[in-house]
Coordinates of C-alpha atoms in Angstrom, one line a residue:
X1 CA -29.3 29.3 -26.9
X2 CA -32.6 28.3 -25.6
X3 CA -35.6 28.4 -27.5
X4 CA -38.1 31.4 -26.4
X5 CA -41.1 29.6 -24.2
X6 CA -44.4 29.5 -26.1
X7 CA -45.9 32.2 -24.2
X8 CA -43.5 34.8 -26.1
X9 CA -44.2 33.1 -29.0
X10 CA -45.2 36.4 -30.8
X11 CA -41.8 37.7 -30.4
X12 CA -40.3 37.2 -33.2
X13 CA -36.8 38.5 -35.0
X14 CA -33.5 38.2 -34.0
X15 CA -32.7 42.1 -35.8
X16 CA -33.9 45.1 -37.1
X17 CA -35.5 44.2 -40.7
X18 CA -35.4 47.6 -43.4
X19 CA -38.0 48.8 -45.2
X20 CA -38.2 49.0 -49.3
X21 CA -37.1 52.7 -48.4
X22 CA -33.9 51.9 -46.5
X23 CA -32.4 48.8 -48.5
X24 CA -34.1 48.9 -52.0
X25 CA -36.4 46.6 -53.4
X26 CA -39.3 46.2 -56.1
X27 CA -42.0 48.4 -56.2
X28 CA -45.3 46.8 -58.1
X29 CA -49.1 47.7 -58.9
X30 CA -50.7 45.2 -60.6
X31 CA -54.2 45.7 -61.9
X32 CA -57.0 42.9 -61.9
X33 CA -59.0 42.2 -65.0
X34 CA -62.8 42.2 -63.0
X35 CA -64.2 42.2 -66.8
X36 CA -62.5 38.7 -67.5
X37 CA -64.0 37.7 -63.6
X38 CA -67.1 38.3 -65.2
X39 CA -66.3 36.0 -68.4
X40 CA -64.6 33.5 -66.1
X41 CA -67.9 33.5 -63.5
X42 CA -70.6 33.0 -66.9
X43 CA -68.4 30.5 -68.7
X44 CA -68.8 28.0 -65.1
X45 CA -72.2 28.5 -64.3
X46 CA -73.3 27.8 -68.4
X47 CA -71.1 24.4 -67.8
X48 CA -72.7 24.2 -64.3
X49 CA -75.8 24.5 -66.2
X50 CA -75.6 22.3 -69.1
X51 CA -74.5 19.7 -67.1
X52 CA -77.9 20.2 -64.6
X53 CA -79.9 20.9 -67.5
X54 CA -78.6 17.1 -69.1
X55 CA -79.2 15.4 -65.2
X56 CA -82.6 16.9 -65.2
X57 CA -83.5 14.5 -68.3
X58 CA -83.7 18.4 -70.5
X59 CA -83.0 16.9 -74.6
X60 CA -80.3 18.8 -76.3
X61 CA -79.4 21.4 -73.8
X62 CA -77.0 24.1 -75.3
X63 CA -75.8 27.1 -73.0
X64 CA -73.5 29.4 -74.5
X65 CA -72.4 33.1 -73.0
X66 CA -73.6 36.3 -75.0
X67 CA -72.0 39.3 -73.7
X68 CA -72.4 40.2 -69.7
X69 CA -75.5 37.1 -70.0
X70 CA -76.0 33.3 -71.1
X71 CA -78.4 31.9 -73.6
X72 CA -80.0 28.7 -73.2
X73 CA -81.2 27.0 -76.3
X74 CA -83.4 23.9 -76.2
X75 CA -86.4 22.0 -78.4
X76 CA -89.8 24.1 -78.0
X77 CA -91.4 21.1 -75.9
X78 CA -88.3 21.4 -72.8
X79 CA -89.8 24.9 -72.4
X80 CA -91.4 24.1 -69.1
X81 CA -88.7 22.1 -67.8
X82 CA -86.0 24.3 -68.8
X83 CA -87.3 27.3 -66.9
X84 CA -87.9 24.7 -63.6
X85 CA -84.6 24.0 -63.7
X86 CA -83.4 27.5 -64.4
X87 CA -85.6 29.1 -62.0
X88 CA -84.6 26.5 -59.3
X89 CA -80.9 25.9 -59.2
X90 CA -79.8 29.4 -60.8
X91 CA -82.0 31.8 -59.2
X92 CA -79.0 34.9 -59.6
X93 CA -79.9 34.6 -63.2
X94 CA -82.8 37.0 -64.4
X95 CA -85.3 35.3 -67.2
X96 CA -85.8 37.1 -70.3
X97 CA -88.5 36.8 -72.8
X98 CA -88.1 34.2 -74.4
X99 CA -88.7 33.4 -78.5
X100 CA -88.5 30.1 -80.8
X101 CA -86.0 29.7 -83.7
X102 CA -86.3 26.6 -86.3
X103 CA -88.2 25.5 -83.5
X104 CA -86.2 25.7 -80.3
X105 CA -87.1 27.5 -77.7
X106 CA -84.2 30.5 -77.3
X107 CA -84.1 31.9 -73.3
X108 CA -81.3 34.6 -72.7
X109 CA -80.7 34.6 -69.1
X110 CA -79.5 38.1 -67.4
X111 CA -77.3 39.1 -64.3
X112 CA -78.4 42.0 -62.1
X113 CA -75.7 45.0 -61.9
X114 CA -75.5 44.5 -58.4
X115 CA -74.4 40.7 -58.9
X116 CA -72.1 41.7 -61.7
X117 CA -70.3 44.2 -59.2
X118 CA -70.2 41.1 -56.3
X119 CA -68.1 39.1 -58.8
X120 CA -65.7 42.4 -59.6
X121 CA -65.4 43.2 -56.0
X122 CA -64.7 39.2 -54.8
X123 CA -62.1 39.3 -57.7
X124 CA -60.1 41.8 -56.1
X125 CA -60.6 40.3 -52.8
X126 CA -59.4 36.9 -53.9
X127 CA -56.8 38.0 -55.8
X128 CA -55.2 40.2 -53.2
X129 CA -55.6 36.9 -50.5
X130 CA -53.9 34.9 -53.2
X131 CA -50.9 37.3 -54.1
X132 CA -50.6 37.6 -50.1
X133 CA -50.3 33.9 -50.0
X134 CA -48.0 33.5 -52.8
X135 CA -45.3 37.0 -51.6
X136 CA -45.3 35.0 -47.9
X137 CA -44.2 31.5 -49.2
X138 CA -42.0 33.6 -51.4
X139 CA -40.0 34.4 -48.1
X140 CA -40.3 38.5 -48.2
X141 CA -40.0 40.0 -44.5
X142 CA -42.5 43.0 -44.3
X143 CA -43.9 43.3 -47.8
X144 CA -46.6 45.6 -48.4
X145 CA -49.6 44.5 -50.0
X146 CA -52.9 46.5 -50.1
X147 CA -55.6 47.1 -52.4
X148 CA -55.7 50.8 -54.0
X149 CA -59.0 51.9 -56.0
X150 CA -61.3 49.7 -57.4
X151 CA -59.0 47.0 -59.2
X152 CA -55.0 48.0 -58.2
X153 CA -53.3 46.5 -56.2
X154 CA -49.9 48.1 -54.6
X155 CA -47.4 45.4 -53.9
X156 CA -43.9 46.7 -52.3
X157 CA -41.2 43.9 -51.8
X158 CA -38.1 45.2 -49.7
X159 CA -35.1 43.4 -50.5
X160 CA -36.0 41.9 -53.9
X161 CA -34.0 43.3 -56.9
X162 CA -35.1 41.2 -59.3
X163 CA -38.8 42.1 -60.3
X164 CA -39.3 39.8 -63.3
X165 CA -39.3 37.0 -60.7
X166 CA -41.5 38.4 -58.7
X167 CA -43.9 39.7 -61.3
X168 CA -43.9 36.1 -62.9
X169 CA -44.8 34.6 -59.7
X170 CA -47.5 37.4 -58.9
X171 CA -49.0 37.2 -61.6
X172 CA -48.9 33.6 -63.1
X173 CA -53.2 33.1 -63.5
X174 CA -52.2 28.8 -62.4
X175 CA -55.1 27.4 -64.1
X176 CA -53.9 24.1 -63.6
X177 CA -55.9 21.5 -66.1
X178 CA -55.4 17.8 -67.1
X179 CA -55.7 16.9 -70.2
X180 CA -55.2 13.9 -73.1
X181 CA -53.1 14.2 -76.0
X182 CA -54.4 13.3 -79.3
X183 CA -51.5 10.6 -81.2
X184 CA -51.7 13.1 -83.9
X185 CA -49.2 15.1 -86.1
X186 CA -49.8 18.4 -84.3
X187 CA -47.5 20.7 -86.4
X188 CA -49.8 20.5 -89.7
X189 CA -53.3 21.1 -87.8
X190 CA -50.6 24.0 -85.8
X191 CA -50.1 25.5 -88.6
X192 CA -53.8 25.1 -90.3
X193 CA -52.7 23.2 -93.4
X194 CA -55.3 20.6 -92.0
X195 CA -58.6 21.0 -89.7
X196 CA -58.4 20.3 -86.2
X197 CA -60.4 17.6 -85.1
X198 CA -63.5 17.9 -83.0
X199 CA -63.1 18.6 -79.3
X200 CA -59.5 19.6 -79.3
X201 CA -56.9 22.3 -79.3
X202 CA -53.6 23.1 -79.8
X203 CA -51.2 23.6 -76.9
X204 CA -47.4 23.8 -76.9
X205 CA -44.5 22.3 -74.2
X206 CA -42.5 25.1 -72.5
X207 CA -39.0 24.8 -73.9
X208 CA -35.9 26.0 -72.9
X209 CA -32.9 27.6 -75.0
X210 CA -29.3 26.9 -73.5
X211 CA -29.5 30.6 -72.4
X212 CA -32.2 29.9 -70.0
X213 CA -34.5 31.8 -71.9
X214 CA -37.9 29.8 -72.2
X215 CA -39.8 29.9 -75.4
X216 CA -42.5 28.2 -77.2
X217 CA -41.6 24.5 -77.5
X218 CA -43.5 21.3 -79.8
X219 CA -47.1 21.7 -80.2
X220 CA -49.2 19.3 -79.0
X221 CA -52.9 18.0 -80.0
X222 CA -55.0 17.6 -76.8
X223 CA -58.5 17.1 -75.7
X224 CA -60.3 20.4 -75.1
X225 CA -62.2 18.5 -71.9
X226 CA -60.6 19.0 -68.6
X227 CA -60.2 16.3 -66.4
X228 CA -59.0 17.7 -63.6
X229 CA -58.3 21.0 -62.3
X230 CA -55.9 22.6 -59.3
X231 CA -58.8 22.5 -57.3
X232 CA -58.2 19.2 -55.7
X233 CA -54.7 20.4 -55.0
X234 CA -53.6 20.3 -51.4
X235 CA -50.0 20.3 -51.5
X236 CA -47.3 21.2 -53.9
X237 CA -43.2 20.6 -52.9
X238 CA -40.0 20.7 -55.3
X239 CA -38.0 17.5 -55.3
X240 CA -34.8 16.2 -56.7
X241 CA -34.8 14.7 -60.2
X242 CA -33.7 12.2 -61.8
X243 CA -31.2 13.6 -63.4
X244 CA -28.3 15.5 -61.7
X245 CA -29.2 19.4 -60.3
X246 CA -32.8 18.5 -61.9
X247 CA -35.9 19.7 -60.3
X248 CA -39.3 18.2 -60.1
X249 CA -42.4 19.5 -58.5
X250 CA -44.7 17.0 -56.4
X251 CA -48.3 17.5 -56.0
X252 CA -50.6 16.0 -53.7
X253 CA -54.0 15.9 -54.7
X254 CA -57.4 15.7 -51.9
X255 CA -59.6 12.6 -51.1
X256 CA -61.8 13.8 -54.4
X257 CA -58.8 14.3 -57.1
X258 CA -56.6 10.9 -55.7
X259 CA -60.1 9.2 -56.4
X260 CA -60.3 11.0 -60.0
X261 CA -56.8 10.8 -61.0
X262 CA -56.6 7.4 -60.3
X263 CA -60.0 6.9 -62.4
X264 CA -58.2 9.1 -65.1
X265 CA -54.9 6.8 -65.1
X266 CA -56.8 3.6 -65.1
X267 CA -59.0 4.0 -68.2
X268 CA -55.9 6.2 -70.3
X269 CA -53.2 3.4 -69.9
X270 CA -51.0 4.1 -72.9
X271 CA -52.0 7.3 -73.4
X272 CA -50.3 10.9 -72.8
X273 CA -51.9 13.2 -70.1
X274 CA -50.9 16.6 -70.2
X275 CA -50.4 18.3 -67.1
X276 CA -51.2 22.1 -68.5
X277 CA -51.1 25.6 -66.3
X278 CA -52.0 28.5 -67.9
X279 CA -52.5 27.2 -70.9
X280 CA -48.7 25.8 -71.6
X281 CA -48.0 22.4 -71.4
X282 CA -45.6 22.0 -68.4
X283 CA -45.6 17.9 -68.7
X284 CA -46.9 15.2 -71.0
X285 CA -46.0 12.1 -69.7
X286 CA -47.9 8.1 -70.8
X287 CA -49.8 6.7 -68.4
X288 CA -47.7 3.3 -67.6
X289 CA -50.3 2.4 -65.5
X290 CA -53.5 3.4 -62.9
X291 CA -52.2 5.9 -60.0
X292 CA -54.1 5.1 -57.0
X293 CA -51.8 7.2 -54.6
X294 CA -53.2 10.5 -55.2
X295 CA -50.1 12.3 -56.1
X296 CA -48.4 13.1 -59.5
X297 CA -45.4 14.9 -60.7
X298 CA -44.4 17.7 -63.3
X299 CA -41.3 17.2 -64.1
X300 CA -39.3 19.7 -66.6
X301 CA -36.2 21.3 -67.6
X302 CA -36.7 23.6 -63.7
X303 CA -34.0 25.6 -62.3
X304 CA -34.1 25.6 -58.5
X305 CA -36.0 28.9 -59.0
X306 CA -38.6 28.1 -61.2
X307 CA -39.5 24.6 -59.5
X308 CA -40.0 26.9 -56.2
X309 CA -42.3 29.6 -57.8
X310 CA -44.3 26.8 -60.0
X311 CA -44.8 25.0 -56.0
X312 CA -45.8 28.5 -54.6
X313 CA -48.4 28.8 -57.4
X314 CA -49.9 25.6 -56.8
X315 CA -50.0 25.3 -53.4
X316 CA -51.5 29.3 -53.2
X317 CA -54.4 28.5 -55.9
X318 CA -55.2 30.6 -59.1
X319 CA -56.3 34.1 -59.3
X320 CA -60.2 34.3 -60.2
X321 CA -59.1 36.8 -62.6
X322 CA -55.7 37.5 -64.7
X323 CA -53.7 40.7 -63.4
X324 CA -51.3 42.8 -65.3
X325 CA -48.6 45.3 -64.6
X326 CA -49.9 49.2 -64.2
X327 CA -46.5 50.5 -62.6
X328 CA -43.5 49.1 -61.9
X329 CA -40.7 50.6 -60.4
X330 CA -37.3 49.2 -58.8
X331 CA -35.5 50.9 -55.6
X332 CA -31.7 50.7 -55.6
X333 CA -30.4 49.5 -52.2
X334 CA -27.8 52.7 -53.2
X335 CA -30.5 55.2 -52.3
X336 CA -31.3 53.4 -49.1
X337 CA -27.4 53.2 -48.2
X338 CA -27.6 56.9 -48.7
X339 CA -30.2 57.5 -46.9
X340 CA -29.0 54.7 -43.5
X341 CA -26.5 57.1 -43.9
X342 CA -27.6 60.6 -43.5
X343 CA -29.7 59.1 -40.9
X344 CA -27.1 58.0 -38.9
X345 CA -25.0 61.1 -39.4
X346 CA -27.7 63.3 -38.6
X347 CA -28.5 61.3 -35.2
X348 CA -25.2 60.8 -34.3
X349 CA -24.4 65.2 -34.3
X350 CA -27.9 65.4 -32.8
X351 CA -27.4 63.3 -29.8
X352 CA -24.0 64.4 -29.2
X353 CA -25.0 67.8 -28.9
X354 CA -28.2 67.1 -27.0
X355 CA -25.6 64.8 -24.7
X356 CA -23.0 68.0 -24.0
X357 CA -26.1 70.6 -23.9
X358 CA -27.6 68.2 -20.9
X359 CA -24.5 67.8 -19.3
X360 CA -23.3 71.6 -19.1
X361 CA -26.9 72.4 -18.1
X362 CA -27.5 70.1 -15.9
X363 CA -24.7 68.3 -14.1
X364 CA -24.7 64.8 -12.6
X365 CA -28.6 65.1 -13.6
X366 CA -28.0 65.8 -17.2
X367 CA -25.4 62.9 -17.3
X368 CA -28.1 60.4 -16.0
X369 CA -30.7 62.1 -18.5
X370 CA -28.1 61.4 -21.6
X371 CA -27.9 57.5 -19.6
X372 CA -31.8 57.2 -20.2
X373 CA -31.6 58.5 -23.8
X374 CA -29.3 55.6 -24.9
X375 CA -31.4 53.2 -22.7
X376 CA -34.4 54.2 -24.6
X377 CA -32.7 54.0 -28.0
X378 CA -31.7 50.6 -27.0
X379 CA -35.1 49.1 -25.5
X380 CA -36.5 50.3 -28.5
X381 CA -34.2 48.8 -30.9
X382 CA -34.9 45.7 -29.1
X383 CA -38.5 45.9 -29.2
X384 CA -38.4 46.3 -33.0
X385 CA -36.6 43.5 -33.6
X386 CA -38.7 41.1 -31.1
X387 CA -41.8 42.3 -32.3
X388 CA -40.3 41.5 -36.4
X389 CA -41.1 44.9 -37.1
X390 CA -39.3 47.0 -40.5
X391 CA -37.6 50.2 -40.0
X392 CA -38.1 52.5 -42.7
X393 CA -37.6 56.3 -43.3
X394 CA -40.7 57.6 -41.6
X395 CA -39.5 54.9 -38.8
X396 CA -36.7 56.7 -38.2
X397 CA -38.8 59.9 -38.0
X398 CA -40.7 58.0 -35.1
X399 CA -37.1 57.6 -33.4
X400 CA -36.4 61.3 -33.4
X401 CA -40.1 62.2 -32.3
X402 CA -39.4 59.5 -29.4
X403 CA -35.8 60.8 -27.7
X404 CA -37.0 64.5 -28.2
X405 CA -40.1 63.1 -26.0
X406 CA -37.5 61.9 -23.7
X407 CA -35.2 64.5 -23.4
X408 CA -38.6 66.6 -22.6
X409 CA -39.4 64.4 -19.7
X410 CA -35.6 64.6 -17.9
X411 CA -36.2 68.0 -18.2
X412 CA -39.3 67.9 -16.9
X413 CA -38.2 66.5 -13.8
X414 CA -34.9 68.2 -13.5
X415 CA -36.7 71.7 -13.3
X416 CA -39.2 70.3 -10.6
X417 CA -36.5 69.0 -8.7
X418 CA -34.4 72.4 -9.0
X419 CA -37.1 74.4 -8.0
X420 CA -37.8 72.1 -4.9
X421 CA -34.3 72.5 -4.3
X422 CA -34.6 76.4 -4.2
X423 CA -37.0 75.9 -2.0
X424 CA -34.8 74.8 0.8
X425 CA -35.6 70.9 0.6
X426 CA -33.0 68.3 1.5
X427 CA -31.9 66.0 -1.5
X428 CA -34.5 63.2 -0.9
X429 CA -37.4 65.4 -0.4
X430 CA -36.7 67.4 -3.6
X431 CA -35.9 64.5 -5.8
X432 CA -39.5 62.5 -3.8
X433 CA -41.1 66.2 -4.9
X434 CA -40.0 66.5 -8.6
X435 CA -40.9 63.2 -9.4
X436 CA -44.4 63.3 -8.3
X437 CA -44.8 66.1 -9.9
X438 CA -43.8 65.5 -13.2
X439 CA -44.9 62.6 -13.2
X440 CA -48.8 63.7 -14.2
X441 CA -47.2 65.7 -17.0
X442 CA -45.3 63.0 -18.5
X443 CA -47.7 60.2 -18.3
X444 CA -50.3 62.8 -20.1
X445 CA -47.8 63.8 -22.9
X446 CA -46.9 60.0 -23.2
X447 CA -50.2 58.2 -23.5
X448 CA -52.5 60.8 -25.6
X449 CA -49.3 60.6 -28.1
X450 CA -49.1 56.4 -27.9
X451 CA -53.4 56.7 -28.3
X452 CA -52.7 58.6 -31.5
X453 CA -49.8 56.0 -32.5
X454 CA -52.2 52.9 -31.7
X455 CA -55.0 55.5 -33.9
X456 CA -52.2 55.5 -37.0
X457 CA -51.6 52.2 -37.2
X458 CA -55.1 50.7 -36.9
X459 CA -56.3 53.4 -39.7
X460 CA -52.8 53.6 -41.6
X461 CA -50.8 51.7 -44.1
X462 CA -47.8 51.0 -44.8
X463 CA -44.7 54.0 -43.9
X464 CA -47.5 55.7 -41.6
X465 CA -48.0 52.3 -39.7
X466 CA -43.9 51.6 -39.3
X467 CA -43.9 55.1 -37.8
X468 CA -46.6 54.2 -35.4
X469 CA -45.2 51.0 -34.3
X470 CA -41.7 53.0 -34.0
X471 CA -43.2 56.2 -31.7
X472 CA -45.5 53.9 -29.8
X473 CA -42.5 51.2 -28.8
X474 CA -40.7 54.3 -28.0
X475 CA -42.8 56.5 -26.0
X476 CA -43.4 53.5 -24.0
X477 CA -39.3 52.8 -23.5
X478 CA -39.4 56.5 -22.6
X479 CA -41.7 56.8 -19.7
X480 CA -40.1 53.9 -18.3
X481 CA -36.5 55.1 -19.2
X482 CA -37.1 58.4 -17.6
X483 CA -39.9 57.5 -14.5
X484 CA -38.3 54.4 -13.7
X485 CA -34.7 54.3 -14.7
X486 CA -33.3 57.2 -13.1
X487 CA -35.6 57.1 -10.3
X488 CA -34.0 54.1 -9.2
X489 CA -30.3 55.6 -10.0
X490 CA -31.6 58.3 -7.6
X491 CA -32.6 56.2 -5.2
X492 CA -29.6 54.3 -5.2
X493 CA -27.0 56.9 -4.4
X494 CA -29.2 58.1 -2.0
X495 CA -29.4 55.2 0.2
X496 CA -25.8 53.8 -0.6
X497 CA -24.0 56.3 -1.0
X498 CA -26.1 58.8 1.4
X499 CA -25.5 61.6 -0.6
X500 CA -26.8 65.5 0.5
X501 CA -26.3 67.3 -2.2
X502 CA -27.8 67.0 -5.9
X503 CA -25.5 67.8 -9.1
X504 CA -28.1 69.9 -11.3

């Protein structure tokens, strides 16, 4: 077969996808934390801060978050400098008064409501962008993802049956850190029998049982400084292991993280860097030797599954925010068998009895009207599946809405062309007559509904835009189907076959 030219690029499918209605699938809202948004915004900007306080020569800067605000704590004579640097480089932080303690100078710093609701707002922006991301390179055809309220998200995934998957994909946070591990017995300081040192934490490796079940694994001592983060990620693929069916994801890191990572590997040679996400050691490998290349590897007990979602987390970037489940609900494919079903039942008595209704009514004429009712069904068909469009129940509403639109237009014509006929006309000047004028009629009917079609799905979502797309592909099929299509049937027997008389 040859390959579509890039002009009908945009044409897409090769069939008729269905909708979460018609063949089942998972049914999710997931709500975003915009509180921990604002924890997550603070916490940067006091590192940001610390960190331009120290470059700005400020002694013994300490920044730490207090509620919905930051307080900045330095000696009594940085006062001056301190509120420069504040003033200049953070100016969507409001000064408070400030006061002296044991002799530092104690300046709580203050976020206006407005700000506060940016960061709640962008949260739910960035989050639905990245779930978007992540449900595409998951390979769903037609999911439905839109934001609902101030902080839900309604995610609909036709086809999938298997929403623990899909929620542990959607809603894996990917806070992808690098970071060194302590040659320490973890497993007393784990278990608080002796204190952790300063400037680490305990982690623990993802294990997993012989069932497949994953569960808490060894703990491990690392350094509570991040090295690296998943924001000098630019690619993320699953590749064969070493071992036989093993997985292993790849990652490819930008012109700043190959530069850091090999920096990283060349002064920790002998040492263990953990590769962590979401706070679970996925990989803990010693550094051999420095990495130059800009790439490294997680490697891990994977299933085929598991290494593809990891990739697709990676490659999508983290949510700003953690989301949870609010609803969750499962369509069986049974209920949309049942309801392909009635559908088709219901069409098929429908359309036979419209078929023998036009044909005892009207003849020859009724028969060529029943000929541009299949036509339409099949252009329209057609046009769903180029255009990669889902059917769904509402979509199948559209399709009855369309051929009673149809059958209205043969009719239409057929009584112009009757009453022309009573009139005395010959067979070409009554058919010439009842086309022009129905025609007005039908185009009217026909393009005020396709205006309110194009008005649904602009303004719509979801069911209400497959019904558009299904009534506006179909009124279009119609007027040509019943303007064009037997106007040109007509025409034919007229001039071939010279006929005098009209069947209606």
């Amino acid at each position: 077969m040859q390959p579509l030219p890039g002009w009908l690029s945009f044409l897409k499918g090769s069939k008729v996808g269905l909708g979460l209605d018609l063949q089942g699938g998972t049914h999710l809202i997931m709500q975003v934390d915009t509180d921990q948004a604002v924890v997550n915004y603070l916490e940067i900007n006091a590192d940001e801060m610390r960190r331009a306080l120290r470059k700005e020569n400020v002694k013994s800067p300490k920044v730490e978050r207090k509620g919905d605000g930051l307080t900045v704590t330095v000696p009594a004579d940085q006062r001056e400098k301190t509120l420069d640097v504040v003033g200049r480089l953070f100016p969507n932080f409001k000064t408070g008064d400030t006061e002296t303690v044991d002799g530092n100078l104690v300046l709580p710093l203050t976020m206006a409501p407005a700000e506060v609701a940016q960061i709640k707002e962008s949260a739910v922006e960035q989050s639905l962008e990245t779930i978007r991301n992540r449900v595409d390179q998951f390979g769903v055809s037609e999911p439905v993802i839109q934001r609902q309220g101030e902080r839900d998200i309604l995610i609909q995934l036709p086809g999938i049956q298997d929403p623990q998957r899909a929620k542990s994909l959607i809603g894996k946070t990917a806070v992808l850190a690098f970071k060194l591990v302590r040659d320490v017995n973890a497993e007393p300081i784990a278990s608080g029998s002796q204190p952790m040192p300063a400037g680490t934490q305990v982690l623990y490796e993802v294990d997993k049982l012989p069932t497949g079940e994953r569960k808490k694994g060894q703990a491990l001592v690392v350094e509570t400084q991040t090295l690296m983060t998943g924001d000098v990620v630019t690619d993320a693929r699953v590749r064969p292991g070493d071992l036989p069916n093993s997985r292993i994801v790849s990652i490819d890191f930008n012109a700043r993280g190959a530069r850091l990572f090999g920096e990283i590997t060349a002064a920790n040679v002998n040492r263990r860097l953990a590769i962590v996400l979401d706070d679970t050691i996925y990989s803990a490998p010693v550094i051999k030797e420095a990495i130059p290349g800009g790439k490294a590897v997680i490697s891990g007990s994977f299933t085929p599954d598991e290494a593809k979602d990891l990739a697709i987390v990676l490659r999508s970037g983290a949510l700003p925010a953690p989301v949870t489940v609010a609803e969750e609900r499962t369509v069986g494919p049974s209920l949309g068998a049942d309801s392909i079903e009635k559908g088709i039942r219901s069409f098929v008595v429908g359309g036979l009895l419209v078929i023998v209704f036009m044909i005892i009514y009207y003849r020859f004429a009724g028969l060529l009207a029943d000929l541009a009712m299949i036509w339409n069904v099949l252009f329209l068909l057609a046009g769903l599946a180029a255009f990669g469009a889902t059917l769904t129940l509402p979509g199948i509403a559209g399709i009855v809405l369309t051929l009673g639109m149809a059958v209205d237009a043969n009719v239409l014509i057929n009584e112009r062309i009757r009453e022309e006929l009573r009139l005395g006309k010959t067979a070409r000047a009554a058919i010439d007559a009842g086309y022009d004028r129905a025609l007005p009629s039908i185009i009217d009917t026909h393009i005020t509904t396709i205006l309110s079609g194009i008005i649904l799905f602009q303004f719509g979502s979801g069911p209400i835009k497959g019904f558009a797309v299904t009534l506006c592909i179909g009124l279009a099929s119609s007027l040509f189907t019943a303007t064009v299509g037997t106007r040109l049937v007509w025409d034919y027997l007229l001039q071939r076959w010279r006929i005098q008389t009209v069947s209606i």
